[in-house]
Amino acid sequence: MPKITLPDGNNLEFSKAVSGLEVAEKISKSLAKQAMVISVDDELKDLNFLIEKDCRLKIFTAKNEEGLDTIRHDTAHILAMAVQELFPGTQVTIGPVIDNGFYYDFARKDPFTEEDLKKIENKMREIVDRDETTKREVWDRDKAINHFRKKGEIYKAELIESIPKGEEVSIYFHGDWHDLCRGPHLTSTGKIGKFFKLTKVSGAYWRGDSKNEMLQRIYGTSWATQKDLDEHLKRLEEAEKRDHRKLGKEMNLFHFREESPGAVFWHEKGWILFQKLIDYMRMKQNIAGYKEINTPEVLDRTLWEKSGHWEKFGANMYTSTTPDEKVFAIKPMNCPGCIEVFNQGLKSYKDLPLKMSEFGKVHRYEPSGALHGLLRVRAFTQDDAHIFCTEDQITEECLVVTNLILEIYKDLGFENVILKYSDRPELRVGDDRVWDKAESALLKAVKATKLEYSINKGEGAFYGPKIEFVLRDAIGRDWQCGTLQVDFNLPGRLGATYVDKDGTKKVPVMLHRALFGSLERFIGILIENYAGKFPFWISPIQTVVIPISEDFEDYSNKVSKKIKEAGMSSIVDLKNHNLNYKIREHSLAKIPILVICGKKEVDTNSVTIRRLDSSKQENMKLDLFLKTFSALNKVSSN
RNA sequence: GCCCUUGUAGCUCAGCUGGUAGAGCAAUUGAUUUGUAAUCAAUAGGUCCGCGGUUCGAAUCCGUGCGGGGGCACCA
């Protein structure tokens, strides 16, 4: 006699056990048709799940996340089915749902090719057309293990072995094909629809461990409607257009080359951008009371041994042996150098908090496969700073840093920021009592920011816990940028002290923080966020002055000079091309303002401007133009 | 680092199953002096990523190294 409570609070009573589908039918025909999956007391179940006792029931369609995820999960299964039909002997492993789709990992000797993907996709559609009914069975553990072992599915057998004893081992059938799976699944293969696409093949380690063998992963995307699928593919295309590597080349900002993988060759325009960001950050940090310093790039091995980097970070460090047989390391971090500056001269508690900033270029040997344009490099410049303070000051200082970061991100067009808090990693220095202190002080600050945060267990730096600032860009992607770390370890290891009120020497706590994180990376993110169309104030070339014909070159030169005198950048295009050509060329180069000078302008001492992405012509007196755009050239105007 | 894939002119790319390279744009020169997204013509431009091998002959096939891309692992 199950009594079923629906989300709207209404109850339905049945005289005998009913399936989720039957309940849906009772509610409405259309719901029954659209239903994908149900939850019974918040636990997801198949539509055919037999409800025997009182419960809370929700019915999900493709419009719900639960329904869509089930479609994706089923698509992954059908992918596995198709692969095993086409390539007998291929072993199946796992096939979970991910953002926007799913993947499935296979064990097979020969690699899958792009053509194979097409074949598999066609086979998948065939299986959808076959509309095979789904059947769920619960098997005995040992029976299941033996069954899959005998089939040659050693990975599956291993998976079942790792299911905790006492948990159900459920096997799902689509026709004869069957697979170990927790479920839930749709009632038949026809229910999935055909709004899926296999997107890429790649390698992936079994159980995500690089010590294990590599499997072949096929990625796919799957949706409830053709429209959703098309929109998703369009979004991917859109993201590709913004790729900073592509735009960096097109806009002549930077390049990479074989001689130094993962290190940027900045061209003039990119370097202007880089310098503008540094100028801006320097201005903000001056106001916030930071003192800028600079420390050597190459430092003796003994310093890195003392700091702990040699042991804990050595695998990522570049080293150099000099002709006199000394070993130096190229700095992978700025902190030891900064502490050495702190150590010069006596410091008093009255000096704390002491904030020392450094635009330090660091080198880290990253695995070759990790490199990715400006976003993951081996040599980069941090907008680094170290704040020496007392324990009591930690939380307050963390809050001050957070506010500064939010202000800066906002100026650069990012309003949406979340935090990631990471606590002690396995590989670390310092004892656990110290870590307890550091973690609780930082977590307190995290909570005080009132921002949304997540916790990453075990992902802190080797010397202290950290928070990372993640910003969301114009097309909804998340990027990790700034970082803030509490460090009770390094100052002590490198002998930093201050004289406290009572006249004794104490070891300060150090906060490490970088707001952009890496200038290189941040510029990559900026390029993608703005699709190369930077706000006026950071645009590397702000104006191009175009004379209508040779007769107006003098006037154009004069206008360009005035623009530069007003603090903006400007070039004059004197090439032998017509106006249309130049408009097109500079628009494609994403110049924010084109300044056109012809007879009319000379006669009235004015300019006609054309803003990027607008075909409107705006004529204005030269003075007004200079005034208007000088104002726009200030950060606060954005 | 691992799996797959890829490397031709400054850029984007073509070059079928082996017969030492082509286009468009850009560049240079000349003509044209242009009013809001490509004026016309001519010229020049390549160690086909490096190194080995197979072959009478290699951009093309094989091996290897390096780089790029997509993932995995890594992101301290």
XYZ file of C-alpha atoms (C1' of nucleotides) in Angstrom:
714
model
C 0.000 0.000 0.000
C 2.562 2.649 -0.917
C 1.690 6.235 -0.237
C 3.666 8.430 -2.562
C 4.387 12.057 -1.808
C 5.012 14.257 -4.818
C 7.137 17.417 -4.805
C 4.042 19.643 -4.737
C 2.992 17.968 -1.474
C 0.164 15.944 -2.953
C -0.104 12.271 -2.052
C -0.998 9.374 -4.289
C -2.010 6.059 -2.784
C -1.755 2.712 -4.520
C -3.133 -0.649 -3.528
C -0.031 -2.464 -4.637
C 3.580 -1.791 -5.546
C 3.887 0.482 -8.584
C 6.677 1.515 -10.908
C 7.764 5.100 -11.337
C 6.420 4.999 -14.856
C 2.993 3.927 -13.634
C 2.907 6.809 -11.219
C 3.849 9.171 -14.033
C 1.034 7.756 -16.168
C -1.350 8.343 -13.345
C -0.329 11.995 -13.251
C -0.453 12.641 -16.994
C 0.144 10.967 -20.317
C 2.617 13.585 -21.410
C 4.635 13.279 -18.232
C 4.827 9.517 -18.691
C 6.080 10.082 -22.207
C 8.707 12.591 -21.164
C 9.785 10.936 -17.930
C 13.414 9.824 -17.927
C 14.250 8.865 -14.403
C 12.850 9.154 -10.896
C 14.136 9.754 -7.429
C 12.743 7.824 -4.491
C 13.514 9.574 -1.235
C 16.150 11.570 -3.143
C 17.811 8.470 -4.541
C 17.856 8.225 -8.321
C 16.167 5.118 -9.683
C 15.059 3.646 -13.002
C 11.621 4.536 -14.253
C 10.741 0.875 -13.845
C 11.807 0.804 -10.221
C 9.091 -0.854 -8.211
C 7.899 1.315 -5.338
C 6.719 -0.875 -2.504
C 6.571 1.428 0.459
C 5.769 5.028 1.329
C 8.192 7.504 -0.140
C 8.811 10.911 -1.604
C 8.908 10.671 -5.381
C 10.232 13.030 -8.023
C 9.887 12.411 -11.723
C 12.518 13.942 -13.982
C 12.352 14.752 -17.684
C 15.065 15.822 -20.097
C 14.507 19.373 -18.905
C 15.947 18.496 -15.481
C 19.611 18.022 -14.853
C 18.868 14.520 -13.558
C 17.052 13.617 -16.772
C 19.728 15.055 -19.012
C 22.479 13.317 -17.078
C 20.653 10.039 -17.502
C 20.487 10.615 -21.249
C 24.231 11.243 -21.247
C 24.917 8.205 -19.143
C 22.854 6.094 -21.515
C 24.652 7.543 -24.497
C 27.922 6.448 -22.912
C 26.523 2.932 -22.585
C 25.426 2.871 -26.170
C 28.879 4.057 -27.152
C 30.331 1.064 -25.320
C 27.812 -1.218 -26.947
C 28.614 0.122 -30.403
C 32.341 -0.192 -29.842
C 32.048 -3.794 -28.728
C 29.855 -4.652 -31.694
C 32.289 -3.051 -34.136
C 35.527 -4.017 -32.425
C 35.137 -7.352 -30.668
C 37.747 -7.946 -28.033
C 37.718 -4.362 -26.826
C 37.306 -4.215 -23.076
C 34.989 -1.736 -21.438
C 35.907 0.067 -18.255
C 34.117 3.156 -17.029
C 31.919 5.717 -18.740
C 30.757 8.560 -16.574
C 28.803 11.725 -17.271
C 30.810 14.955 -17.375
C 29.944 18.596 -18.079
C 27.980 18.731 -21.333
C 28.501 15.077 -22.113
C 30.247 11.882 -21.223
C 33.226 9.702 -21.998
C 33.984 6.018 -22.040
C 37.367 4.412 -21.464
C 38.258 1.328 -23.474
C 41.139 -1.101 -23.414
C 42.122 -2.023 -26.963
C 45.435 -2.540 -28.703
C 44.813 -0.586 -31.885
C 44.065 3.094 -31.541
C 40.682 4.481 -32.518
C 40.868 6.793 -35.508
C 38.706 9.729 -36.513
C 37.036 7.492 -39.096
C 36.338 4.939 -36.394
C 34.475 7.635 -34.492
C 32.159 8.164 -37.451
C 31.576 4.438 -37.758
C 30.869 4.169 -34.052
C 28.486 7.090 -34.172
C 26.534 5.449 -36.973
C 26.401 2.192 -35.077
C 25.108 4.098 -32.056
C 22.263 5.532 -34.110
C 21.476 2.037 -35.296
C 21.260 0.866 -31.696
C 18.931 3.728 -30.873
C 16.745 2.647 -33.787
C 16.760 -0.949 -32.534
C 15.179 0.449 -29.383
C 16.440 -2.321 -27.149
C 14.702 -2.645 -23.831
C 16.701 -2.058 -20.685
C 16.719 -4.750 -18.041
C 18.290 -4.564 -14.628
C 19.492 -7.559 -12.659
C 21.190 -7.803 -9.297
C 23.952 -10.374 -9.266
C 25.968 -12.077 -6.636
C 29.405 -10.444 -6.361
C 31.429 -13.556 -7.010
C 29.188 -14.620 -9.834
C 29.635 -11.205 -11.427
C 33.403 -11.255 -10.985
C 33.696 -14.716 -12.504
C 31.338 -13.845 -15.307
C 33.314 -10.802 -16.415
C 36.641 -12.536 -15.957
C 35.505 -15.351 -18.183
C 34.380 -12.818 -20.774
C 37.875 -11.373 -20.718
C 36.675 -8.145 -19.121
C 39.385 -7.928 -16.521
C 38.819 -4.252 -15.807
C 35.154 -4.794 -15.058
C 36.017 -7.712 -12.803
C 38.456 -5.460 -10.986
C 35.797 -2.790 -10.616
C 33.354 -5.233 -9.091
C 36.037 -6.423 -6.715
C 36.411 -2.903 -5.467
C 32.694 -2.433 -4.784
C 32.295 -2.508 -0.990
C 30.861 -5.769 0.307
C 27.174 -5.492 1.056
C 26.528 -3.085 -1.805
C 24.328 -4.318 -4.622
C 26.050 -5.376 -7.841
C 23.637 -4.369 -10.555
C 23.960 -5.400 -14.168
C 22.128 -3.583 -16.921
C 21.088 -5.310 -20.127
C 20.297 -3.717 -23.469
C 19.344 -6.830 -25.395
C 22.196 -9.279 -24.891
C 24.759 -6.607 -24.258
C 25.247 -6.007 -20.577
C 27.431 -4.022 -18.293
C 28.072 -3.514 -14.646
C 26.461 -0.225 -13.721
C 25.016 1.568 -10.764
C 22.327 3.060 -12.970
C 19.811 4.474 -13.310
C 19.132 4.043 -17.013
C 16.380 4.892 -19.443
C 13.846 2.184 -20.207
C 15.182 1.520 -23.702
C 17.911 2.588 -26.104
C 15.356 4.422 -28.230
C 14.663 6.899 -25.476
C 18.040 8.548 -25.802
C 17.312 10.300 -29.024
C 19.993 11.080 -31.568
C 21.235 14.410 -30.382
C 24.733 13.260 -29.631
C 28.146 13.520 -31.219
C 31.460 11.876 -30.512
C 33.969 14.658 -30.166
C 37.463 13.351 -29.536
C 39.678 10.401 -28.687
C 42.463 10.559 -26.181
C 44.500 8.518 -23.800
C 43.602 8.209 -20.138
C 45.202 6.235 -17.359
C 43.284 3.374 -15.793
C 41.897 4.688 -12.535
C 43.491 8.043 -13.224
C 46.882 6.894 -12.061
C 49.905 7.529 -14.256
C 51.506 4.339 -12.942
C 48.754 2.327 -14.591
C 48.334 1.393 -18.235
C 46.798 3.843 -20.619
C 43.321 3.282 -21.947
C 41.625 4.926 -24.896
C 39.013 7.471 -24.010
C 36.266 8.529 -26.370
C 34.522 11.776 -25.494
C 31.036 12.674 -26.595
C 28.335 15.198 -26.040
C 24.648 14.398 -25.777
C 21.528 16.543 -25.476
C 17.779 16.401 -25.217
C 17.145 18.173 -28.517
C 18.883 18.958 -31.792
C 18.714 22.635 -30.905
C 20.583 22.091 -27.647
C 23.228 20.070 -29.458
C 23.653 22.725 -32.143
C 23.920 25.457 -29.557
C 26.559 23.527 -27.678
C 28.613 22.984 -30.821
C 28.262 26.659 -31.605
C 29.564 27.566 -28.152
C 32.606 25.400 -28.759
C 33.198 27.161 -32.043
C 32.833 30.509 -30.328
C 35.397 29.521 -27.713
C 37.761 28.447 -30.472
C 37.525 31.862 -32.082
C 38.654 33.411 -28.822
C 41.642 31.127 -28.438
C 44.417 33.398 -27.205
C 47.038 31.469 -29.153
C 45.238 32.169 -32.390
C 44.475 35.798 -31.503
C 47.980 36.334 -30.158
C 49.378 35.419 -33.555
C 46.767 37.317 -35.545
C 47.139 40.434 -33.420
C 50.907 40.142 -33.356
C 51.127 40.089 -29.559
C 53.589 37.244 -28.936
C 54.903 33.958 -30.227
C 56.467 30.751 -29.023
C 59.286 28.820 -30.589
C 61.103 25.540 -30.369
C 64.226 26.904 -28.728
C 62.359 27.637 -25.537
C 59.154 25.672 -25.161
C 56.795 27.286 -22.700
C 58.491 30.676 -22.742
C 56.939 33.713 -24.377
C 58.528 35.920 -27.013
C 56.601 39.126 -26.442
C 56.193 41.365 -29.460
C 55.817 45.103 -29.180
C 52.035 45.116 -28.885
C 51.884 42.290 -26.398
C 54.594 43.886 -24.339
C 52.638 47.156 -24.187
C 49.748 45.180 -22.755
C 52.071 43.519 -20.282
C 53.520 46.851 -19.166
C 50.110 48.443 -18.857
C 49.001 45.723 -16.482
C 52.144 46.144 -14.412
C 51.706 49.921 -14.328
C 48.147 49.468 -13.215
C 49.032 46.932 -10.528
C 51.911 49.072 -9.308
C 49.527 51.996 -8.929
C 47.022 49.890 -6.964
C 49.715 48.421 -4.741
C 51.261 51.803 -4.008
C 47.920 52.986 -2.754
C 47.555 49.798 -0.701
C 50.899 50.392 1.016
C 53.106 47.841 -0.699
C 56.847 48.450 -1.077
C 58.241 47.160 -4.350
C 61.534 45.293 -4.365
C 63.461 43.135 -6.815
C 65.596 40.063 -6.146
C 68.035 37.924 -8.167
C 66.859 35.304 -10.611
C 69.706 32.930 -9.879
C 70.429 31.925 -6.273
C 72.777 29.453 -4.645
C 71.609 25.922 -4.015
C 72.122 26.265 -0.229
C 69.351 28.850 0.000
C 66.907 26.490 -1.701
C 67.980 23.694 0.600
C 67.252 25.844 3.637
C 63.882 26.958 2.324
C 62.876 23.393 1.510
C 62.426 24.024 -2.209
C 65.368 21.824 -3.120
C 63.724 18.820 -1.543
C 60.024 19.498 -2.110
C 60.134 21.386 -5.355
C 63.401 20.269 -6.902
C 61.793 18.267 -9.675
C 60.412 21.499 -11.104
C 63.547 23.601 -10.792
C 66.086 24.603 -13.417
C 69.604 24.434 -12.102
C 72.896 25.652 -13.385
C 76.457 24.713 -12.599
C 78.984 27.482 -13.022
C 82.580 27.024 -14.232
C 83.700 27.105 -10.584
C 81.520 24.068 -9.899
C 78.932 25.903 -7.810
C 75.307 24.900 -8.194
C 72.698 27.583 -8.587
C 68.980 27.378 -9.158
C 66.906 29.719 -11.264
C 64.168 30.865 -8.930
C 60.853 29.051 -9.233
C 59.387 31.330 -6.569
C 60.194 34.776 -5.251
C 59.638 34.114 -1.561
C 63.161 33.200 -0.401
C 64.601 36.284 -2.070
C 61.973 38.443 -0.456
C 62.727 37.039 2.977
C 66.378 37.880 2.441
C 65.379 41.491 1.862
C 63.197 41.421 4.964
C 66.163 40.106 6.922
C 68.250 43.191 6.139
C 68.149 45.440 9.185
C 66.148 44.981 12.362
C 62.385 44.876 12.072
C 60.048 45.931 14.835
C 56.499 44.806 15.518
C 55.652 48.382 14.559
C 56.750 47.601 10.986
C 54.133 44.883 10.684
C 52.252 44.187 8.595
C 55.070 44.787 6.134
C 54.068 44.346 2.522
C 56.789 43.785 -0.050
C 55.875 43.345 -3.686
C 57.947 42.093 -6.597
C 57.231 41.612 -10.264
C 59.413 38.556 -10.243
C 60.091 36.354 -13.220
C 60.182 32.714 -12.212
C 61.036 29.526 -14.099
C 59.458 26.181 -13.415
C 60.140 23.040 -15.338
C 56.621 21.909 -16.222
C 55.945 18.545 -17.870
C 55.914 19.058 -21.638
C 52.359 17.839 -21.923
C 51.149 20.506 -19.512
C 52.230 23.465 -21.632
C 49.410 25.438 -23.147
C 49.914 28.836 -24.760
C 50.119 31.621 -22.211
C 47.997 29.687 -19.755
C 50.626 27.188 -18.742
C 54.225 28.202 -19.329
C 57.657 27.463 -17.948
C 58.760 31.050 -17.465
C 56.418 33.672 -16.144
C 56.158 36.895 -14.232
C 54.240 36.966 -11.001
C 52.732 40.066 -9.487
C 53.996 38.633 -6.265
C 54.005 40.096 -2.776
C 54.795 38.866 0.697
C 53.129 40.272 3.756
C 55.020 39.822 7.003
C 52.657 40.007 9.949
C 51.770 38.593 13.350
C 49.412 35.698 13.910
C 46.742 38.079 15.106
C 46.907 40.035 11.882
C 46.452 37.097 9.497
C 42.716 37.093 9.088
C 42.459 40.858 8.715
C 45.291 40.981 6.178
C 43.742 38.161 4.171
C 40.557 40.150 3.986
C 42.394 43.249 2.830
C 44.071 41.222 0.085
C 40.769 39.733 -0.974
C 39.158 43.135 -1.272
C 42.055 44.398 -3.332
C 41.777 41.411 -5.625
C 38.067 41.908 -6.155
C 38.640 45.575 -6.952
C 41.291 44.722 -9.505
C 39.316 41.992 -11.188
C 36.387 44.345 -11.445
C 38.508 47.009 -13.138
C 39.535 44.403 -15.681
C 36.015 43.327 -16.392
C 35.521 40.346 -14.091
C 32.774 40.631 -11.504
C 32.186 36.992 -10.792
C 34.750 35.526 -8.396
C 34.756 32.367 -6.305
C 37.329 30.922 -3.923
C 39.043 27.589 -3.655
C 40.525 26.751 -0.298
C 43.300 24.124 -0.199
C 44.692 22.561 2.952
C 47.868 20.621 3.788
C 49.362 18.434 1.064
C 51.213 15.212 1.680
C 54.525 16.663 0.618
C 55.067 19.499 3.122
C 57.365 21.152 5.626
C 56.508 22.066 9.222
C 54.705 20.135 11.911
C 51.000 19.561 12.111
C 50.331 21.919 15.011
C 51.611 24.788 12.932
C 49.476 23.660 10.010
C 46.429 23.579 12.272
C 47.004 27.225 13.114
C 47.626 28.298 9.545
C 44.608 26.460 8.181
C 42.172 27.787 10.729
C 43.373 31.390 10.327
C 42.984 31.224 6.559
C 39.657 29.439 6.642
C 38.369 32.113 8.976
C 39.313 34.732 6.406
C 37.674 32.735 3.633
C 34.437 32.625 5.546
C 34.629 36.317 6.355
C 34.777 37.237 2.661
C 31.238 35.881 2.292
C 32.210 34.683 -1.178
C 31.270 31.268 -2.466
C 34.075 28.778 -1.802
C 34.991 25.151 -2.266
C 37.505 23.051 -0.373
C 40.319 21.216 -2.152
C 41.695 18.656 0.202
C 45.449 18.240 0.207
C 46.202 20.793 -2.488
C 47.965 23.479 -0.473
C 51.526 24.647 -1.109
C 54.278 22.702 0.631
C 54.743 25.540 3.144
C 51.141 26.483 3.858
C 47.437 26.369 3.021
C 46.172 28.580 0.216
C 43.164 30.096 -1.377
C 42.840 30.537 -5.078
C 40.707 33.132 -6.761
C 38.711 31.836 -9.669
C 37.047 34.253 -12.023
C 34.346 33.630 -14.569
C 34.765 35.096 -18.040
C 32.379 36.537 -20.600
C 31.362 33.152 -21.936
C 31.038 31.440 -18.595
C 34.386 29.721 -18.279
C 36.259 29.635 -14.980
C 39.892 30.619 -14.706
C 42.139 30.297 -11.721
C 44.215 33.423 -11.252
C 45.172 34.922 -7.930
C 46.391 33.050 -4.924
C 46.839 33.789 -1.234
C 48.846 31.510 1.038
C 49.483 31.531 4.773
C 52.992 30.457 5.666
C 54.221 29.669 9.179
C 57.238 27.808 7.847
C 59.520 29.659 5.464
C 60.199 32.749 7.629
C 61.494 30.507 10.410
C 63.536 28.350 8.062
C 65.206 31.407 6.584
C 65.726 33.182 9.881
C 63.250 36.051 9.636
C 62.533 37.785 12.935
C 61.124 40.994 14.337
C 61.468 42.555 17.753
C 58.213 42.336 19.664
C 56.834 44.715 22.307
C 58.532 42.772 25.089
C 61.902 43.125 23.413
C 62.196 39.474 22.360
C 62.749 38.312 18.806
C 59.842 36.553 17.181
C 59.286 34.884 13.838
C 56.699 36.624 11.669
C 54.015 34.875 9.710
C 54.235 35.396 5.976
C 51.386 35.694 3.518
C 52.209 34.970 -0.101
C 49.901 36.515 -2.606
C 49.679 37.107 -6.342
C 46.626 38.832 -7.737
C 46.919 38.384 -11.470
C 48.831 35.256 -10.558
C 51.005 35.198 -13.624
C 51.014 38.173 -15.976
C 51.338 35.804 -18.919
C 48.399 33.710 -17.882
C 46.278 36.694 -16.996
C 46.879 38.242 -20.404
C 45.825 34.944 -21.983
C 42.613 35.093 -20.008
C 42.062 38.740 -20.904
C 42.465 37.962 -24.593
C 39.906 35.184 -24.401
C 37.510 37.141 -22.245
C 37.473 40.113 -24.600
C 38.004 38.040 -27.741
C 40.938 40.360 -28.413
C 38.767 43.480 -28.218
C 40.348 45.067 -25.188
C 38.839 47.958 -23.303
C 40.212 51.251 -24.534
C 42.530 51.830 -21.570
C 44.508 48.597 -21.968
C 44.395 48.331 -25.725
C 47.994 48.211 -27.024
C 47.245 50.480 -29.965
C 44.383 52.736 -29.061
C 43.993 54.783 -32.218
C 44.956 54.632 -35.860
C 44.757 57.890 -37.785
C 43.837 57.467 -41.452
C 44.185 60.285 -43.977
C 41.652 60.105 -46.758
C 44.371 60.932 -49.262
C 47.949 62.132 -49.420
C 46.782 65.716 -49.097
C 45.776 65.175 -45.502
C 48.888 63.474 -44.222
C 50.166 66.577 -42.450
C 46.923 67.054 -40.605
C 46.827 63.352 -39.713
C 50.342 63.514 -38.330
C 49.374 66.524 -36.273
C 46.279 64.766 -34.881
C 48.285 61.651 -34.044
C 50.875 63.739 -32.212
C 48.167 65.454 -30.178
C 46.698 62.077 -29.232
C 50.082 60.909 -28.019
C 50.607 64.136 -26.099
C 47.305 63.457 -24.385
C 48.736 60.145 -23.143
C 47.217 57.711 -25.603
C 48.819 55.597 -28.277
C 48.393 56.359 -31.918
C 49.826 55.475 -35.287
C 49.213 57.061 -38.666
C 48.486 54.797 -41.607
C 50.205 56.403 -44.588
C 50.169 53.307 -46.751
C 49.000 53.525 -50.307
C 45.616 51.916 -49.827
C 42.122 53.258 -50.015
C 39.978 54.047 -47.010
C 37.879 50.896 -47.271
C 40.946 48.761 -47.201
C 42.334 50.502 -44.141
C 39.066 50.377 -42.256
C 38.885 46.678 -42.864
C 42.488 46.040 -41.938
C 42.419 47.973 -38.672
C 39.012 46.660 -37.685
C 40.313 43.132 -38.087
C 43.315 44.167 -35.999
C 40.786 45.187 -33.325
C 41.922 48.788 -33.020
C 39.323 50.420 -30.753
C 39.226 53.827 -32.440
C 39.879 54.757 -36.056
C 40.395 58.463 -36.628
C 39.638 59.607 -40.198
C 41.016 62.891 -41.511
C 39.982 64.461 -44.804
C 39.091 67.848 -46.180
C 36.060 68.281 -43.955
C 38.095 67.606 -40.834
C 40.941 69.918 -41.822
C 38.495 72.715 -42.555
C 36.726 72.408 -39.205
C 39.700 71.312 -37.064
C 37.861 68.129 -36.221
C 38.136 64.356 -36.607
C 35.680 61.707 -37.651
C 35.939 58.579 -35.564
C 34.730 55.059 -36.025
C 34.578 52.782 -32.996
C 35.351 49.075 -33.243
C 32.238 47.057 -34.090
C 30.274 50.126 -35.093
C 29.854 51.582 -38.556
C 28.634 54.881 -37.169
C 30.631 57.965 -38.081
C 31.114 60.472 -35.293
C 32.519 63.840 -36.139
C 33.848 65.941 -33.285
C 36.170 68.869 -32.703
C 39.721 67.757 -32.075
C 39.749 69.264 -28.570
C 36.574 67.493 -27.565
C 37.884 64.233 -28.991
C 41.085 64.477 -26.968
C 39.200 65.361 -23.814
C 36.644 62.580 -24.219
C 39.176 59.854 -24.854
C 41.677 60.993 -22.253
C 38.884 60.462 -19.767
C 38.173 57.013 -21.197
C 41.855 56.233 -20.860
C 41.568 56.223 -17.070
C 40.825 52.887 -15.413
C 38.142 54.308 -13.177
C 36.055 55.228 -16.201
C 35.519 51.588 -17.085
C 56.056 12.295 -18.740
C 51.972 9.005 -21.278
C 48.257 8.016 -25.524
C 46.565 9.875 -30.163
C 47.468 13.434 -33.820
C 50.303 17.025 -36.490
C 54.777 20.079 -38.728
C 54.930 22.733 -46.774
C 56.404 30.688 -48.313
C 55.581 35.926 -43.106
C 50.084 33.992 -42.453
C 46.005 30.441 -43.956
C 46.269 26.219 -46.597
C 46.564 22.733 -51.456
C 50.022 19.044 -53.162
C 45.947 11.579 -55.287
C 48.515 5.798 -54.635
C 56.987 8.294 -54.434
C 59.226 11.792 -60.225
C 63.136 17.727 -55.966
C 56.569 22.430 -54.935
C 51.515 25.650 -55.754
C 47.160 29.234 -54.380
C 45.065 33.318 -51.613
C 46.479 37.063 -48.304
C 50.839 39.715 -46.617
C 55.712 41.883 -48.615
C 58.351 44.739 -52.596
C 57.832 47.866 -57.111
C 54.746 50.662 -60.353
C 50.041 52.845 -61.583
C 45.909 54.918 -58.818
C 44.743 59.643 -54.338
C 40.639 57.148 -52.917
C 34.944 59.493 -47.469
C 33.827 54.173 -43.867
C 35.231 46.330 -44.036
C 39.714 43.988 -49.635
C 41.841 49.287 -56.479
C 44.821 47.200 -60.490
C 49.347 45.104 -62.344
C 54.224 43.201 -61.986
C 58.133 41.106 -58.941
C 60.337 38.491 -55.259
C 59.797 34.775 -51.695
C 60.543 27.668 -49.695
C 67.044 23.114 -46.156
C 58.737 20.951 -47.548
C 60.836 20.845 -38.726
C 66.027 18.242 -37.754
C 68.827 13.623 -38.360
C 69.159 8.745 -40.341
C 67.164 4.835 -43.625
C 64.454 2.395 -48.004
C 64.646 3.726 -53.301
C 67.455 5.110 -59.677
C 64.552 9.004 -57.290
C 61.438 11.147 -50.875
C 57.465 16.946 -49.070
C 55.227 12.035 -49.898
C 57.273 5.505 -47.283
C 60.038 3.730 -42.569
C 62.863 4.884 -37.991
C 64.304 8.548 -34.569
C 64.681 13.389 -32.288
C 62.433 18.241 -31.490
C 58.116 21.345 -31.673
C 52.607 22.155 -32.053
C 47.425 20.370 -31.066
C 43.581 17.215 -28.224
C 43.302 14.586 -23.788
C 45.452 11.870 -19.328
C 48.821 12.620 -15.390
C 50.960 17.107 -13.271
C 49.656 22.498 -11.804
C 54.124 22.242 -5.824
